[in-house]
């Protein structure tokens, strides 16, 4: 029915999940996983991977979540939800609603992942009156966050891990950049890449042209004097030392970047929180840092 441009990579909790049902249509296509002995007609736990064709037409991840939750509430008016995690290309939502059996409440943790054209939906579902424990919730949030999109045909060769000294140097440099931008995001202009730097990361001349146009747009719209973080977000988390930590847009658009390109990011969070103001698109050329925020967006249709 379709030619996928990316696939979902997700490691579950090791309990022997098996595909019990596959469904394909002109819109969504899905695979439902169950523990041995359970099925779509009789289950207490289920894991679902779903691709929603052309779902990215919804626009932003906020708009996508709004539409998805409205659809759920239209079917089950008593549905309640809360957002557990959100970034520019994905979100994890906890949902609870009544099922056909009044004695079996349905609860889900769902991650929506925004790709260039489609939306990928990963859902852990549990059925019963008892709420899942905090330990179970934390475990599945970690599993969902670790899932990533990989371009079809991309190389599966594993990069050697960054050594400790190099990783520490990278993290220190990124923290210094985050400190500089905290009070004024407009200072990012000193890290604006020029054509030579963009050519060093672009996979082709066409990709370079799109990166140049996107870079001009980003820095034209960059507001001077705008704080990058909220006052209570006093801590900085660096990500990208493991490239799988990046938003899914990078893996989905990896064919547009040279294979050796590495992006990094950081986010400002309040103590005890896991989400906050997140920025990505930092990269190094000849030992100098450059910043193209959300670089993967250069290739969104």
PDB file of C-alpha atoms in Angstrom:
ATOM      1  CA  UNK A   1       0.000   0.000   0.000  1.00  0.00           C
ATOM      2  CA  UNK A   2       2.942   2.329   0.549  1.00  0.00           C
ATOM      3  CA  UNK A   3       6.714   2.584   0.383  1.00  0.00           C
ATOM      4  CA  UNK A   4       7.965   3.540   3.860  1.00  0.00           C
ATOM      5  CA  UNK A   5      10.711   6.143   4.048  1.00  0.00           C
ATOM      6  CA  UNK A   6      11.547   5.409   7.695  1.00  0.00           C
ATOM      7  CA  UNK A   7      11.109   2.609  10.194  1.00  0.00           C
ATOM      8  CA  UNK A   8      10.646   2.582  13.949  1.00  0.00           C
ATOM      9  CA  UNK A   9      13.385   1.039  16.094  1.00  0.00           C
ATOM     10  CA  UNK A  10      12.186   0.155  19.581  1.00  0.00           C
ATOM     11  CA  UNK A  11      13.429  -2.310  22.206  1.00  0.00           C
ATOM     12  CA  UNK A  12      10.687  -3.561  24.525  1.00  0.00           C
ATOM     13  CA  UNK A  13      11.048  -4.970  28.041  1.00  0.00           C
ATOM     14  CA  UNK A  14      12.249  -8.472  27.138  1.00  0.00           C
ATOM     15  CA  UNK A  15       9.061 -10.360  28.051  1.00  0.00           C
ATOM     16  CA  UNK A  16       8.705 -12.245  24.768  1.00  0.00           C
ATOM     17  CA  UNK A  17       6.196  -9.988  23.018  1.00  0.00           C
ATOM     18  CA  UNK A  18       4.821 -11.470  19.799  1.00  0.00           C
ATOM     19  CA  UNK A  19       2.914  -9.960  16.885  1.00  0.00           C
ATOM     20  CA  UNK A  20      -0.695 -11.038  17.267  1.00  0.00           C
ATOM     21  CA  UNK A  21      -2.386  -8.868  14.656  1.00  0.00           C
ATOM     22  CA  UNK A  22      -1.339  -6.777  11.670  1.00  0.00           C
ATOM     23  CA  UNK A  23      -3.680  -4.322   9.968  1.00  0.00           C
ATOM     24  CA  UNK A  24      -3.192  -2.326   6.769  1.00  0.00           C
ATOM     25  CA  UNK A  25      -5.413   0.231   5.119  1.00  0.00           C
ATOM     26  CA  UNK A  26      -5.147   3.321   2.942  1.00  0.00           C
ATOM     27  CA  UNK A  27      -4.656   5.389   6.092  1.00  0.00           C
ATOM     28  CA  UNK A  28      -3.219   3.737   9.212  1.00  0.00           C
ATOM     29  CA  UNK A  29      -1.226   0.516   9.246  1.00  0.00           C
ATOM     30  CA  UNK A  30      -0.447  -1.176  12.538  1.00  0.00           C
ATOM     31  CA  UNK A  31       1.068  -4.144  14.331  1.00  0.00           C
ATOM     32  CA  UNK A  32      -0.212  -5.256  17.749  1.00  0.00           C
ATOM     33  CA  UNK A  33       2.072  -7.176  20.099  1.00  0.00           C
ATOM     34  CA  UNK A  34       0.954  -9.412  22.974  1.00  0.00           C
ATOM     35  CA  UNK A  35       2.531 -11.594  25.600  1.00  0.00           C
ATOM     36  CA  UNK A  36       2.411 -15.348  24.863  1.00  0.00           C
ATOM     37  CA  UNK A  37      -1.081 -16.711  25.442  1.00  0.00           C
ATOM     38  CA  UNK A  38      -2.841 -13.402  24.855  1.00  0.00           C
ATOM     39  CA  UNK A  39      -4.522 -12.073  21.720  1.00  0.00           C
ATOM     40  CA  UNK A  40      -6.571  -9.159  20.421  1.00  0.00           C
ATOM     41  CA  UNK A  41      -9.715 -10.778  21.853  1.00  0.00           C
ATOM     42  CA  UNK A  42      -8.253 -11.452  25.275  1.00  0.00           C
ATOM     43  CA  UNK A  43      -5.442  -9.325  26.642  1.00  0.00           C
ATOM     44  CA  UNK A  44      -4.357  -7.355  29.679  1.00  0.00           C
ATOM     45  CA  UNK A  45      -1.321  -5.675  28.108  1.00  0.00           C
ATOM     46  CA  UNK A  46      -0.688  -4.724  24.495  1.00  0.00           C
ATOM     47  CA  UNK A  47       1.956  -2.811  22.557  1.00  0.00           C
ATOM     48  CA  UNK A  48       1.047  -1.185  19.239  1.00  0.00           C
ATOM     49  CA  UNK A  49       3.144   0.362  16.486  1.00  0.00           C
ATOM     50  CA  UNK A  50       1.075   2.350  14.018  1.00  0.00           C
ATOM     51  CA  UNK A  51       1.952   4.405  10.953  1.00  0.00           C
ATOM     52  CA  UNK A  52      -0.578   7.092  10.002  1.00  0.00           C
ATOM     53  CA  UNK A  53      -0.043   7.920   6.355  1.00  0.00           C
ATOM     54  CA  UNK A  54       0.193  11.648   5.610  1.00  0.00           C
ATOM     55  CA  UNK A  55      -0.486  12.320   9.293  1.00  0.00           C
ATOM     56  CA  UNK A  56       2.146  15.074   9.345  1.00  0.00           C
ATOM     57  CA  UNK A  57      -0.332  17.305   7.540  1.00  0.00           C
ATOM     58  CA  UNK A  58      -1.588  18.164  11.022  1.00  0.00           C
ATOM     59  CA  UNK A  59       1.465  20.441  11.261  1.00  0.00           C
ATOM     60  CA  UNK A  60       3.114  20.835  14.656  1.00  0.00           C
ATOM     61  CA  UNK A  61       3.295  18.192  17.351  1.00  0.00           C
ATOM     62  CA  UNK A  62       0.990  20.323  19.535  1.00  0.00           C
ATOM     63  CA  UNK A  63      -1.626  20.391  16.793  1.00  0.00           C
ATOM     64  CA  UNK A  64      -1.231  16.658  16.215  1.00  0.00           C
ATOM     65  CA  UNK A  65      -1.823  15.871  19.904  1.00  0.00           C
ATOM     66  CA  UNK A  66      -4.843  18.181  19.993  1.00  0.00           C
ATOM     67  CA  UNK A  67      -6.425  16.441  16.991  1.00  0.00           C
ATOM     68  CA  UNK A  68      -5.658  12.953  18.347  1.00  0.00           C
ATOM     69  CA  UNK A  69      -7.117  13.710  21.774  1.00  0.00           C
ATOM     70  CA  UNK A  70     -10.243  15.255  20.230  1.00  0.00           C
ATOM     71  CA  UNK A  71     -10.762  12.040  18.254  1.00  0.00           C
ATOM     72  CA  UNK A  72     -10.458   9.940  21.413  1.00  0.00           C
ATOM     73  CA  UNK A  73     -12.887  12.168  23.336  1.00  0.00           C
ATOM     74  CA  UNK A  74     -15.393  12.008  20.499  1.00  0.00           C
ATOM     75  CA  UNK A  75     -15.426   8.205  20.881  1.00  0.00           C
ATOM     76  CA  UNK A  76     -15.147   8.082  24.679  1.00  0.00           C
ATOM     77  CA  UNK A  77     -16.271  11.367  26.283  1.00  0.00           C
ATOM     78  CA  UNK A  78     -14.928  10.336  29.696  1.00  0.00           C
ATOM     79  CA  UNK A  79     -11.356  10.098  28.356  1.00  0.00           C
ATOM     80  CA  UNK A  80      -8.685  11.973  30.285  1.00  0.00           C
ATOM     81  CA  UNK A  81      -5.120  12.660  29.236  1.00  0.00           C
ATOM     82  CA  UNK A  82      -1.938  14.342  30.357  1.00  0.00           C
ATOM     83  CA  UNK A  83       1.270  15.109  28.447  1.00  0.00           C
ATOM     84  CA  UNK A  84       4.299  13.393  29.993  1.00  0.00           C
ATOM     85  CA  UNK A  85       6.924  14.591  27.528  1.00  0.00           C
ATOM     86  CA  UNK A  86       7.010  16.929  24.555  1.00  0.00           C
ATOM     87  CA  UNK A  87       9.594  18.205  22.090  1.00  0.00           C
ATOM     88  CA  UNK A  88       9.390  19.578  18.567  1.00  0.00           C
ATOM     89  CA  UNK A  89       8.975  16.234  16.829  1.00  0.00           C
ATOM     90  CA  UNK A  90       7.315  13.940  19.366  1.00  0.00           C
ATOM     91  CA  UNK A  91       5.231  13.739  22.523  1.00  0.00           C
ATOM     92  CA  UNK A  92       4.269  11.107  25.083  1.00  0.00           C
ATOM     93  CA  UNK A  93       0.692  11.244  26.341  1.00  0.00           C
ATOM     94  CA  UNK A  94      -0.951   9.261  29.157  1.00  0.00           C
ATOM     95  CA  UNK A  95      -4.574   8.439  28.325  1.00  0.00           C
ATOM     96  CA  UNK A  96      -7.308   6.778  30.403  1.00  0.00           C
ATOM     97  CA  UNK A  97     -10.813   5.893  29.224  1.00  0.00           C
ATOM     98  CA  UNK A  98     -13.613   3.386  29.754  1.00  0.00           C
ATOM     99  CA  UNK A  99     -13.638   0.299  27.564  1.00  0.00           C
ATOM    100  CA  UNK A 100     -16.569  -1.893  26.509  1.00  0.00           C
ATOM    101  CA  UNK A 101     -16.252  -3.761  29.805  1.00  0.00           C
ATOM    102  CA  UNK A 102     -17.178  -1.360  32.658  1.00  0.00           C
ATOM    103  CA  UNK A 103     -14.889  -3.315  35.001  1.00  0.00           C
ATOM    104  CA  UNK A 104     -11.852  -2.824  32.773  1.00  0.00           C
ATOM    105  CA  UNK A 105     -10.436   0.692  32.514  1.00  0.00           C
ATOM    106  CA  UNK A 106      -8.117   1.220  29.557  1.00  0.00           C
ATOM    107  CA  UNK A 107      -4.891   3.131  30.173  1.00  0.00           C
ATOM    108  CA  UNK A 108      -2.258   3.956  27.607  1.00  0.00           C
ATOM    109  CA  UNK A 109       1.093   5.649  27.289  1.00  0.00           C
ATOM    110  CA  UNK A 110       1.373   6.813  23.710  1.00  0.00           C
ATOM    111  CA  UNK A 111       4.283   8.374  21.875  1.00  0.00           C
ATOM    112  CA  UNK A 112       3.498  10.283  18.691  1.00  0.00           C
ATOM    113  CA  UNK A 113       6.519  10.737  16.419  1.00  0.00           C
ATOM    114  CA  UNK A 114       6.334  13.284  13.626  1.00  0.00           C
ATOM    115  CA  UNK A 115       8.102  12.262  10.399  1.00  0.00           C
ATOM    116  CA  UNK A 116       8.323  14.311   7.172  1.00  0.00           C
ATOM    117  CA  UNK A 117       5.023  12.959   5.816  1.00  0.00           C
ATOM    118  CA  UNK A 118       3.676  10.347   8.206  1.00  0.00           C
ATOM    119  CA  UNK A 119       3.083  10.039  11.928  1.00  0.00           C
ATOM    120  CA  UNK A 120       4.284   7.050  13.939  1.00  0.00           C
ATOM    121  CA  UNK A 121       2.269   6.093  17.000  1.00  0.00           C
ATOM    122  CA  UNK A 122       3.696   3.778  19.662  1.00  0.00           C
ATOM    123  CA  UNK A 123       1.321   2.758  22.445  1.00  0.00           C
ATOM    124  CA  UNK A 124       1.632   0.616  25.556  1.00  0.00           C
ATOM    125  CA  UNK A 125      -1.876  -0.325  26.724  1.00  0.00           C
ATOM    126  CA  UNK A 126      -2.967  -1.947  29.973  1.00  0.00           C
ATOM    127  CA  UNK A 127      -6.490  -3.042  30.869  1.00  0.00           C
ATOM    128  CA  UNK A 128      -7.954  -3.279  34.372  1.00  0.00           C
ATOM    129  CA  UNK A 129      -9.177  -1.210  37.291  1.00  0.00           C
ATOM    130  CA  UNK A 130      -5.812  -0.860  38.981  1.00  0.00           C
ATOM    131  CA  UNK A 131      -3.532   1.964  37.900  1.00  0.00           C
ATOM    132  CA  UNK A 132      -0.056   0.955  36.718  1.00  0.00           C
ATOM    133  CA  UNK A 133       2.604   1.626  39.341  1.00  0.00           C
ATOM    134  CA  UNK A 134       4.992   4.583  39.053  1.00  0.00           C
ATOM    135  CA  UNK A 135       7.747   2.069  38.325  1.00  0.00           C
ATOM    136  CA  UNK A 136       5.808   0.679  35.346  1.00  0.00           C
ATOM    137  CA  UNK A 137       5.032   4.186  34.070  1.00  0.00           C
ATOM    138  CA  UNK A 138       8.675   5.256  34.341  1.00  0.00           C
ATOM    139  CA  UNK A 139       9.834   2.074  32.610  1.00  0.00           C
ATOM    140  CA  UNK A 140       7.541   2.563  29.623  1.00  0.00           C
ATOM    141  CA  UNK A 141       8.296   6.263  29.327  1.00  0.00           C
ATOM    142  CA  UNK A 142      11.980   5.306  29.042  1.00  0.00           C
ATOM    143  CA  UNK A 143      11.190   2.641  26.450  1.00  0.00           C
ATOM    144  CA  UNK A 144       9.090   5.038  24.383  1.00  0.00           C
ATOM    145  CA  UNK A 145      11.670   7.824  24.607  1.00  0.00           C
ATOM    146  CA  UNK A 146      14.401   5.442  23.437  1.00  0.00           C
ATOM    147  CA  UNK A 147      12.470   4.574  20.250  1.00  0.00           C
ATOM    148  CA  UNK A 148      13.789   6.271  17.143  1.00  0.00           C
ATOM    149  CA  UNK A 149      13.083   6.621  13.443  1.00  0.00           C
ATOM    150  CA  UNK A 150      15.658   5.364  10.961  1.00  0.00           C
ATOM    151  CA  UNK A 151      15.635   6.086   7.245  1.00  0.00           C
ATOM    152  CA  UNK A 152      14.954   3.103   5.014  1.00  0.00           C
ATOM    153  CA  UNK A 153      18.203   2.108   3.355  1.00  0.00           C
ATOM    154  CA  UNK A 154      20.353   3.934   5.907  1.00  0.00           C
ATOM    155  CA  UNK A 155      23.527   2.182   6.923  1.00  0.00           C
ATOM    156  CA  UNK A 156      23.299   0.010  10.028  1.00  0.00           C
ATOM    157  CA  UNK A 157      27.004   0.399  10.753  1.00  0.00           C
ATOM    158  CA  UNK A 158      27.473   1.387  14.361  1.00  0.00           C
ATOM    159  CA  UNK A 159      29.669   4.373  15.044  1.00  0.00           C
ATOM    160  CA  UNK A 160      32.387   3.840  17.623  1.00  0.00           C
ATOM    161  CA  UNK A 161      31.390   5.382  20.955  1.00  0.00           C
ATOM    162  CA  UNK A 162      32.829   8.770  21.802  1.00  0.00           C
ATOM    163  CA  UNK A 163      35.710   8.398  24.252  1.00  0.00           C
ATOM    164  CA  UNK A 164      35.360   9.893  27.714  1.00  0.00           C
ATOM    165  CA  UNK A 165      37.755  12.816  27.235  1.00  0.00           C
ATOM    166  CA  UNK A 166      36.196  13.826  23.933  1.00  0.00           C
ATOM    167  CA  UNK A 167      32.706  13.533  25.369  1.00  0.00           C
ATOM    168  CA  UNK A 168      33.618  15.696  28.338  1.00  0.00           C
ATOM    169  CA  UNK A 169      35.097  18.360  26.077  1.00  0.00           C
ATOM    170  CA  UNK A 170      32.002  18.389  23.877  1.00  0.00           C
ATOM    171  CA  UNK A 171      29.671  18.584  26.862  1.00  0.00           C
ATOM    172  CA  UNK A 172      31.695  21.420  28.418  1.00  0.00           C
ATOM    173  CA  UNK A 173      31.600  23.426  25.177  1.00  0.00           C
ATOM    174  CA  UNK A 174      27.836  22.941  24.797  1.00  0.00           C
ATOM    175  CA  UNK A 175      27.207  23.976  28.400  1.00  0.00           C
ATOM    176  CA  UNK A 176      29.175  27.165  27.764  1.00  0.00           C
ATOM    177  CA  UNK A 177      27.025  27.890  24.705  1.00  0.00           C
ATOM    178  CA  UNK A 178      23.856  27.207  26.717  1.00  0.00           C
ATOM    179  CA  UNK A 179      25.072  29.592  29.423  1.00  0.00           C
ATOM    180  CA  UNK A 180      25.728  32.304  26.838  1.00  0.00           C
ATOM    181  CA  UNK A 181      22.284  31.960  25.266  1.00  0.00           C
ATOM    182  CA  UNK A 182      20.295  31.646  28.490  1.00  0.00           C
ATOM    183  CA  UNK A 183      19.444  35.346  28.791  1.00  0.00           C
ATOM    184  CA  UNK A 184      19.561  36.232  25.097  1.00  0.00           C
ATOM    185  CA  UNK A 185      18.895  33.681  22.362  1.00  0.00           C
ATOM    186  CA  UNK A 186      19.838  36.368  19.847  1.00  0.00           C
ATOM    187  CA  UNK A 187      23.500  35.748  20.700  1.00  0.00           C
ATOM    188  CA  UNK A 188      23.179  32.533  18.695  1.00  0.00           C
ATOM    189  CA  UNK A 189      23.989  34.658  15.632  1.00  0.00           C
ATOM    190  CA  UNK A 190      27.689  34.368  16.489  1.00  0.00           C
ATOM    191  CA  UNK A 191      27.352  30.636  15.761  1.00  0.00           C
ATOM    192  CA  UNK A 192      25.598  31.119  12.428  1.00  0.00           C
ATOM    193  CA  UNK A 193      27.071  28.772   9.806  1.00  0.00           C
ATOM    194  CA  UNK A 194      28.132  30.116   6.444  1.00  0.00           C
ATOM    195  CA  UNK A 195      28.042  28.353   3.100  1.00  0.00           C
ATOM    196  CA  UNK A 196      31.353  26.485   3.642  1.00  0.00           C
ATOM    197  CA  UNK A 197      30.079  25.015   6.912  1.00  0.00           C
ATOM    198  CA  UNK A 198      26.720  24.069   5.424  1.00  0.00           C
ATOM    199  CA  UNK A 199      28.495  22.479   2.446  1.00  0.00           C
ATOM    200  CA  UNK A 200      30.486  20.382   4.912  1.00  0.00           C
ATOM    201  CA  UNK A 201      27.309  18.757   6.268  1.00  0.00           C
ATOM    202  CA  UNK A 202      25.090  18.676   3.137  1.00  0.00           C
ATOM    203  CA  UNK A 203      24.858  15.396   1.229  1.00  0.00           C
ATOM    204  CA  UNK A 204      24.301  17.070  -2.173  1.00  0.00           C
ATOM    205  CA  UNK A 205      24.112  20.433  -3.911  1.00  0.00           C
ATOM    206  CA  UNK A 206      20.320  20.359  -3.637  1.00  0.00           C
ATOM    207  CA  UNK A 207      20.595  19.683   0.095  1.00  0.00           C
ATOM    208  CA  UNK A 208      23.033  22.580   0.435  1.00  0.00           C
ATOM    209  CA  UNK A 209      20.580  24.912  -1.296  1.00  0.00           C
ATOM    210  CA  UNK A 210      17.812  23.932   1.111  1.00  0.00           C
ATOM    211  CA  UNK A 211      20.081  24.304   4.132  1.00  0.00           C
ATOM    212  CA  UNK A 212      21.146  27.785   2.987  1.00  0.00           C
ATOM    213  CA  UNK A 213      17.543  28.895   2.496  1.00  0.00           C
ATOM    214  CA  UNK A 214      16.519  27.469   5.864  1.00  0.00           C
ATOM    215  CA  UNK A 215      19.487  29.064   7.648  1.00  0.00           C
ATOM    216  CA  UNK A 216      18.605  32.466   6.201  1.00  0.00           C
ATOM    217  CA  UNK A 217      15.022  32.082   7.398  1.00  0.00           C
ATOM    218  CA  UNK A 218      16.024  30.979  10.911  1.00  0.00           C
ATOM    219  CA  UNK A 219      18.426  33.834  11.504  1.00  0.00           C
ATOM    220  CA  UNK A 220      16.164  36.393   9.859  1.00  0.00           C
ATOM    221  CA  UNK A 221      13.459  35.465  12.388  1.00  0.00           C
ATOM    222  CA  UNK A 222      15.823  35.226  15.372  1.00  0.00           C
ATOM    223  CA  UNK A 223      14.706  37.698  18.038  1.00  0.00           C
ATOM    224  CA  UNK A 224      17.293  39.680  19.959  1.00  0.00           C
ATOM    225  CA  UNK A 225      16.980  39.918  23.726  1.00  0.00           C
ATOM    226  CA  UNK A 226      14.649  36.907  24.052  1.00  0.00           C
ATOM    227  CA  UNK A 227      15.570  34.602  26.947  1.00  0.00           C
ATOM    228  CA  UNK A 228      16.196  31.002  25.920  1.00  0.00           C
ATOM    229  CA  UNK A 229      15.054  29.613  29.278  1.00  0.00           C
ATOM    230  CA  UNK A 230      12.442  30.299  31.906  1.00  0.00           C
ATOM    231  CA  UNK A 231      13.726  31.650  35.251  1.00  0.00           C
ATOM    232  CA  UNK A 232      13.024  28.397  37.089  1.00  0.00           C
ATOM    233  CA  UNK A 233      14.905  26.309  34.482  1.00  0.00           C
ATOM    234  CA  UNK A 234      18.280  26.511  36.198  1.00  0.00           C
ATOM    235  CA  UNK A 235      19.731  23.183  35.069  1.00  0.00           C
ATOM    236  CA  UNK A 236      21.149  22.218  31.650  1.00  0.00           C
ATOM    237  CA  UNK A 237      21.014  18.758  30.080  1.00  0.00           C
ATOM    238  CA  UNK A 238      23.264  18.057  27.087  1.00  0.00           C
ATOM    239  CA  UNK A 239      22.202  15.455  24.525  1.00  0.00           C
ATOM    240  CA  UNK A 240      23.576  14.055  21.291  1.00  0.00           C
ATOM    241  CA  UNK A 241      26.718  12.391  22.643  1.00  0.00           C
ATOM    242  CA  UNK A 242      24.630   9.355  21.741  1.00  0.00           C
ATOM    243  CA  UNK A 243      23.060  10.427  18.448  1.00  0.00           C
ATOM    244  CA  UNK A 244      19.953   8.321  19.152  1.00  0.00           C
ATOM    245  CA  UNK A 245      19.034  10.951  21.769  1.00  0.00           C
ATOM    246  CA  UNK A 246      18.275  13.485  19.024  1.00  0.00           C
ATOM    247  CA  UNK A 247      14.712  14.229  17.869  1.00  0.00           C
ATOM    248  CA  UNK A 248      13.432  11.723  15.334  1.00  0.00           C
ATOM    249  CA  UNK A 249      13.566  14.283  12.526  1.00  0.00           C
ATOM    250  CA  UNK A 250      17.329  13.855  12.256  1.00  0.00           C
ATOM    251  CA  UNK A 251      17.204  10.118  11.602  1.00  0.00           C
ATOM    252  CA  UNK A 252      14.224  10.561   9.274  1.00  0.00           C
ATOM    253  CA  UNK A 253      16.150  13.143   7.216  1.00  0.00           C
ATOM    254  CA  UNK A 254      19.621  11.590   7.603  1.00  0.00           C
ATOM    255  CA  UNK A 255      19.982  11.028   3.861  1.00  0.00           C
ATOM    256  CA  UNK A 256      20.269  14.796   3.393  1.00  0.00           C
ATOM    257  CA  UNK A 257      23.346  15.047   5.633  1.00  0.00           C
ATOM    258  CA  UNK A 258      26.831  13.650   5.175  1.00  0.00           C
ATOM    259  CA  UNK A 259      27.210  10.384   7.118  1.00  0.00           C
ATOM    260  CA  UNK A 260      29.907  11.806   9.394  1.00  0.00           C
ATOM    261  CA  UNK A 261      27.726  14.732  10.508  1.00  0.00           C
ATOM    262  CA  UNK A 262      26.973  14.817  14.225  1.00  0.00           C
ATOM    263  CA  UNK A 263      24.437  17.140  15.799  1.00  0.00           C
ATOM    264  CA  UNK A 264      24.061  17.991  19.463  1.00  0.00           C
ATOM    265  CA  UNK A 265      21.573  19.810  21.636  1.00  0.00           C
ATOM    266  CA  UNK A 266      20.749  20.985  25.120  1.00  0.00           C
ATOM    267  CA  UNK A 267      17.708  21.778  27.179  1.00  0.00           C
ATOM    268  CA  UNK A 268      17.032  23.965  30.177  1.00  0.00           C
ATOM    269  CA  UNK A 269      15.018  22.222  32.874  1.00  0.00           C
ATOM    270  CA  UNK A 270      13.758  23.012  36.340  1.00  0.00           C
ATOM    271  CA  UNK A 271      15.205  20.868  39.160  1.00  0.00           C
ATOM    272  CA  UNK A 272      13.400  17.540  39.321  1.00  0.00           C
ATOM    273  CA  UNK A 273      11.856  17.924  35.850  1.00  0.00           C
ATOM    274  CA  UNK A 274      12.716  15.962  32.684  1.00  0.00           C
ATOM    275  CA  UNK A 275      11.295  18.310  30.047  1.00  0.00           C
ATOM    276  CA  UNK A 276      11.940  21.968  29.377  1.00  0.00           C
ATOM    277  CA  UNK A 277      13.118  24.415  26.712  1.00  0.00           C
ATOM    278  CA  UNK A 278      15.016  22.269  24.212  1.00  0.00           C
ATOM    279  CA  UNK A 279      17.421  23.314  21.440  1.00  0.00           C
ATOM    280  CA  UNK A 280      19.300  21.181  18.936  1.00  0.00           C
ATOM    281  CA  UNK A 281      21.306  21.681  15.755  1.00  0.00           C
ATOM    282  CA  UNK A 282      24.777  22.368  17.160  1.00  0.00           C
ATOM    283  CA  UNK A 283      27.634  20.920  15.107  1.00  0.00           C
ATOM    284  CA  UNK A 284      31.407  21.236  14.826  1.00  0.00           C
ATOM    285  CA  UNK A 285      33.525  22.026  11.788  1.00  0.00           C
ATOM    286  CA  UNK A 286      37.311  22.347  12.184  1.00  0.00           C
ATOM    287  CA  UNK A 287      36.988  22.595  15.978  1.00  0.00           C
ATOM    288  CA  UNK A 288      34.534  25.493  15.793  1.00  0.00           C
ATOM    289  CA  UNK A 289      30.893  25.327  16.847  1.00  0.00           C
ATOM    290  CA  UNK A 290      27.954  26.281  14.643  1.00  0.00           C
ATOM    291  CA  UNK A 291      24.231  26.382  15.356  1.00  0.00           C
ATOM    292  CA  UNK A 292      21.428  25.668  12.912  1.00  0.00           C
ATOM    293  CA  UNK A 293      18.364  25.159  15.146  1.00  0.00           C
ATOM    294  CA  UNK A 294      16.266  22.123  14.203  1.00  0.00           C
ATOM    295  CA  UNK A 295      18.451  21.585  11.123  1.00  0.00           C
ATOM    296  CA  UNK A 296      16.314  18.637   9.967  1.00  0.00           C
ATOM    297  CA  UNK A 297      13.430  21.023   9.324  1.00  0.00           C
ATOM    298  CA  UNK A 298      15.244  22.280   6.221  1.00  0.00           C
ATOM    299  CA  UNK A 299      13.927  19.160   4.486  1.00  0.00           C
ATOM    300  CA  UNK A 300      10.302  19.171   5.589  1.00  0.00           C
ATOM    301  CA  UNK A 301       7.964  19.345   2.618  1.00  0.00           C
TER     302      UNK A 301
END
